[in-house]
Amino acid sequence: MIVNLLKVIIETPRLKLVPTSLQYAPEIFKEFTQEITTFMYPKPAKEIKETEAFINTSIKEMENGETLQVVILNKNTGEFFGHGGAKNLKTDTPELGIWIKKGAHGNKYGREAVTGLKQWVDENIKYKYVIYPADRRNIASRKIAESLGGILEDEYPKENASGNILDMVEYRIYPLKSS
């Protein structure tokens, strides 16, 4: 496994995924809205201090090799598109997740970002399968898992941080076979 997750950069055809840092706190705070989090566990921060605390925790987890948290940027312009990550990297079932800001929806950036994260995991982590949870109603997110060969393995209700009940479906995405 790559030792320093704070130096990981993932490039896809249109995106650049870089380790999260306080530099991006204002954009994360602005774009991680109630609408964006409708089908997610976390709730939006009320104050930028909460976003900064999340980023500082993420940096510690990256230093410990537990989590890769990335900011999703336009590869050519550097425009902020969202945030994502691979967590539980020290287990044999890491978990992938992303969110894309409202203004960038509909361009398949989420699919491209998750594909890049999954490829990085395939190249750097030994695992049984990747977990990709999504709310049943979040069709775009479910299509991401299915595009990567995700197999629906579990379903359960989960109360999110805003107090709403999510109707979760959990996909398993298996490692790519080497030829």
Short mmCIF file of C-alpha atoms in Angstrom, two decimals:
data_model
loop_
_atom_site.label_atom_id
_atom_site.label_comp_id
_atom_site.label_asym_id
_atom_site.label_seq_id
_atom_site.Cartn_x
_atom_site.Cartn_y
_atom_site.Cartn_z
CA MET A 1 0.00 0.00 0.00
CA ILE A 2 1.12 3.55 -0.65
CA VAL A 3 2.45 4.87 2.64
CA ASN A 4 1.75 8.59 2.24
CA LEU A 5 -1.88 9.05 1.23
CA LEU A 6 -1.39 12.82 1.49
CA LYS A 7 0.57 12.68 -1.77
CA VAL A 8 -1.85 10.55 -3.82
CA ILE A 9 -3.10 12.20 -6.99
CA ILE A 10 -5.54 10.35 -9.23
CA GLU A 11 -6.11 11.56 -12.77
CA THR A 12 -8.96 10.48 -15.02
CA PRO A 13 -9.77 11.79 -18.50
CA ARG A 14 -11.50 14.93 -17.17
CA LEU A 15 -10.77 14.98 -13.44
CA LYS A 16 -7.96 15.36 -10.95
CA LEU A 17 -8.51 13.92 -7.47
CA VAL A 18 -6.18 15.42 -4.87
CA PRO A 19 -5.97 14.82 -1.11
CA THR A 20 -8.41 16.99 0.81
CA SER A 21 -6.90 19.98 2.57
CA LEU A 22 -7.97 23.13 4.36
CA GLN A 23 -7.41 25.02 1.10
CA TYR A 24 -10.75 23.60 -0.10
CA ALA A 25 -12.73 24.21 3.11
CA PRO A 26 -14.66 27.24 1.74
CA GLU A 27 -15.81 25.37 -1.37
CA ILE A 28 -16.70 22.19 0.52
CA PHE A 29 -18.64 24.26 3.07
CA LYS A 30 -20.49 26.18 0.34
CA GLU A 31 -21.36 23.20 -1.89
CA PHE A 32 -22.13 20.48 0.70
CA THR A 33 -25.75 21.58 1.06
CA GLN A 34 -28.95 20.11 2.46
CA GLU A 35 -29.99 19.20 -1.09
CA ILE A 36 -26.68 17.41 -1.77
CA THR A 37 -26.95 15.43 1.48
CA THR A 38 -30.58 14.33 1.00
CA PHE A 39 -29.55 10.71 0.40
CA MET A 40 -26.34 10.74 2.45
CA TYR A 41 -25.46 9.99 6.09
CA PRO A 42 -23.74 13.30 6.94
CA LYS A 43 -25.51 16.60 7.23
CA PRO A 44 -24.21 19.93 5.96
CA ALA A 45 -22.04 21.97 8.26
CA LYS A 46 -23.69 24.97 9.89
CA GLU A 47 -20.35 26.72 10.35
CA ILE A 48 -17.12 26.45 8.40
CA LYS A 49 -15.42 25.26 11.63
CA GLU A 50 -17.27 21.95 11.21
CA THR A 51 -15.94 21.57 7.66
CA GLU A 52 -12.43 22.37 8.87
CA ALA A 53 -12.77 19.78 11.66
CA PHE A 54 -13.83 17.15 9.07
CA ILE A 55 -10.81 18.01 6.92
CA ASN A 56 -8.41 17.88 9.90
CA THR A 57 -9.80 14.47 10.91
CA SER A 58 -9.46 13.30 7.30
CA ILE A 59 -5.83 14.39 7.21
CA LYS A 60 -5.10 12.41 10.40
CA GLU A 61 -6.83 9.34 8.92
CA MET A 62 -4.78 9.71 5.73
CA GLU A 63 -1.58 9.97 7.79
CA ASN A 64 -2.61 6.71 9.50
CA GLY A 65 -3.35 4.99 6.17
CA GLU A 66 -7.00 4.47 7.07
CA THR A 67 -8.75 6.70 4.55
CA LEU A 68 -8.06 8.47 1.27
CA GLN A 69 -10.20 11.62 1.13
CA VAL A 70 -10.03 13.58 -2.11
CA VAL A 71 -11.24 16.81 -3.62
CA ILE A 72 -12.61 16.34 -7.14
CA LEU A 73 -11.39 19.00 -9.56
CA ASN A 74 -11.70 19.76 -13.25
CA LYS A 75 -8.40 18.52 -14.64
CA ASN A 76 -7.95 21.49 -16.98
CA THR A 77 -9.37 24.45 -15.05
CA GLY A 78 -9.04 23.35 -11.41
CA GLU A 79 -12.74 24.06 -10.79
CA PHE A 80 -14.03 22.35 -7.64
CA PHE A 81 -16.62 19.65 -8.47
CA GLY A 82 -16.98 17.75 -5.21
CA HIS A 83 -15.45 15.40 -2.71
CA GLY A 84 -14.97 11.66 -2.33
CA GLY A 85 -12.99 8.97 -0.76
CA ALA A 86 -12.07 5.43 0.02
CA LYS A 87 -12.30 4.58 3.71
CA ASN A 88 -11.57 1.51 5.82
CA LEU A 89 -8.43 0.92 3.78
CA LYS A 90 -6.90 -1.29 6.48
CA THR A 91 -9.77 -3.78 6.15
CA ASP A 92 -10.53 -6.25 3.39
CA THR A 93 -13.77 -4.36 2.60
CA PRO A 94 -12.97 -0.70 1.92
CA GLU A 95 -15.87 1.67 1.20
CA LEU A 96 -16.14 4.19 -1.63
CA GLY A 97 -18.25 7.31 -1.70
CA ILE A 98 -18.47 10.68 -3.42
CA TRP A 99 -20.63 13.75 -3.80
CA ILE A 100 -20.72 16.23 -6.66
CA LYS A 101 -21.84 19.85 -6.33
CA LYS A 102 -25.25 20.74 -7.75
CA GLY A 103 -23.82 22.90 -10.56
CA ALA A 104 -21.81 19.95 -11.92
CA HIS A 105 -24.59 17.33 -11.87
CA GLY A 106 -25.50 15.54 -15.09
CA ASN A 107 -21.97 15.28 -16.51
CA LYS A 108 -21.08 11.82 -15.10
CA TYR A 109 -18.29 13.31 -12.99
CA GLY A 110 -19.39 11.11 -10.09
CA ARG A 111 -19.01 7.95 -12.16
CA GLU A 112 -15.62 9.09 -13.43
CA ALA A 113 -14.41 9.96 -9.92
CA VAL A 114 -15.54 6.64 -8.41
CA THR A 115 -14.00 4.76 -11.33
CA GLY A 116 -10.70 6.53 -10.63
CA LEU A 117 -10.91 5.75 -6.90
CA LYS A 118 -11.75 2.10 -7.60
CA GLN A 119 -8.81 1.81 -10.00
CA TRP A 120 -6.51 3.28 -7.34
CA VAL A 121 -7.83 0.78 -4.78
CA ASP A 122 -7.31 -2.08 -7.27
CA GLU A 123 -3.69 -1.00 -7.78
CA ASN A 124 -2.80 -0.28 -4.14
CA ILE A 125 -4.97 -2.24 -1.70
CA LYS A 126 -5.47 -5.97 -1.18
CA TYR A 127 -9.19 -6.50 -0.56
CA LYS A 128 -12.10 -8.94 -0.97
CA TYR A 129 -14.59 -6.38 -2.28
CA VAL A 130 -15.37 -2.69 -2.08
CA ILE A 131 -18.59 -1.59 -0.39
CA TYR A 132 -20.63 1.09 -2.14
CA PRO A 133 -23.72 2.10 -0.16
CA ALA A 134 -26.45 4.26 -1.69
CA ASP A 135 -30.00 5.24 -0.89
CA ARG A 136 -32.44 3.26 -3.03
CA ARG A 137 -33.90 6.54 -4.36
CA ASN A 138 -30.52 7.89 -5.47
CA ILE A 139 -30.61 6.45 -8.98
CA ALA A 140 -27.49 8.31 -10.17
CA SER A 141 -25.42 6.86 -7.32
CA ARG A 142 -26.79 3.37 -7.86
CA LYS A 143 -25.89 3.59 -11.56
CA ILE A 144 -22.28 4.35 -10.55
CA ALA A 145 -22.05 1.11 -8.54
CA GLU A 146 -23.74 -0.88 -11.29
CA SER A 147 -21.42 0.57 -13.97
CA LEU A 148 -18.49 -0.89 -12.01
CA GLY A 149 -20.07 -4.34 -11.79
CA GLY A 150 -21.50 -3.77 -8.32
CA ILE A 151 -23.72 -6.56 -7.01
CA LEU A 152 -26.57 -5.64 -4.68
CA GLU A 153 -25.87 -7.58 -1.47
CA ASP A 154 -27.73 -5.87 1.36
CA GLU A 155 -30.66 -3.57 2.12
CA TYR A 156 -31.38 -1.77 5.39
CA PRO A 157 -32.85 1.41 6.85
CA LYS A 158 -30.38 3.88 8.34
CA GLU A 159 -31.04 7.14 10.16
CA ASN A 160 -28.82 9.90 8.83
CA ALA A 161 -27.25 12.75 10.81
CA SER A 162 -30.20 15.00 9.89
CA GLY A 163 -32.63 12.51 11.49
CA ASN A 164 -34.11 11.23 8.22
CA ILE A 165 -34.42 7.52 7.45
CA LEU A 166 -32.42 6.40 4.43
CA ASP A 167 -33.48 3.31 2.46
CA MET A 168 -30.00 1.92 1.91
CA VAL A 169 -28.87 -0.58 -0.68
CA GLU A 170 -25.32 -1.84 -0.42
CA TYR A 171 -23.32 -2.96 -3.41
CA ARG A 172 -20.20 -5.08 -3.46
CA ILE A 173 -17.68 -4.32 -6.19
CA TYR A 174 -15.02 -6.97 -6.63
CA PRO A 175 -11.37 -6.47 -7.64
CA LEU A 176 -10.55 -6.44 -11.32
CA LYS A 177 -8.99 -9.71 -12.39
CA SER A 178 -5.42 -9.39 -13.70
CA SER A 179 -4.92 -10.89 -17.13
#
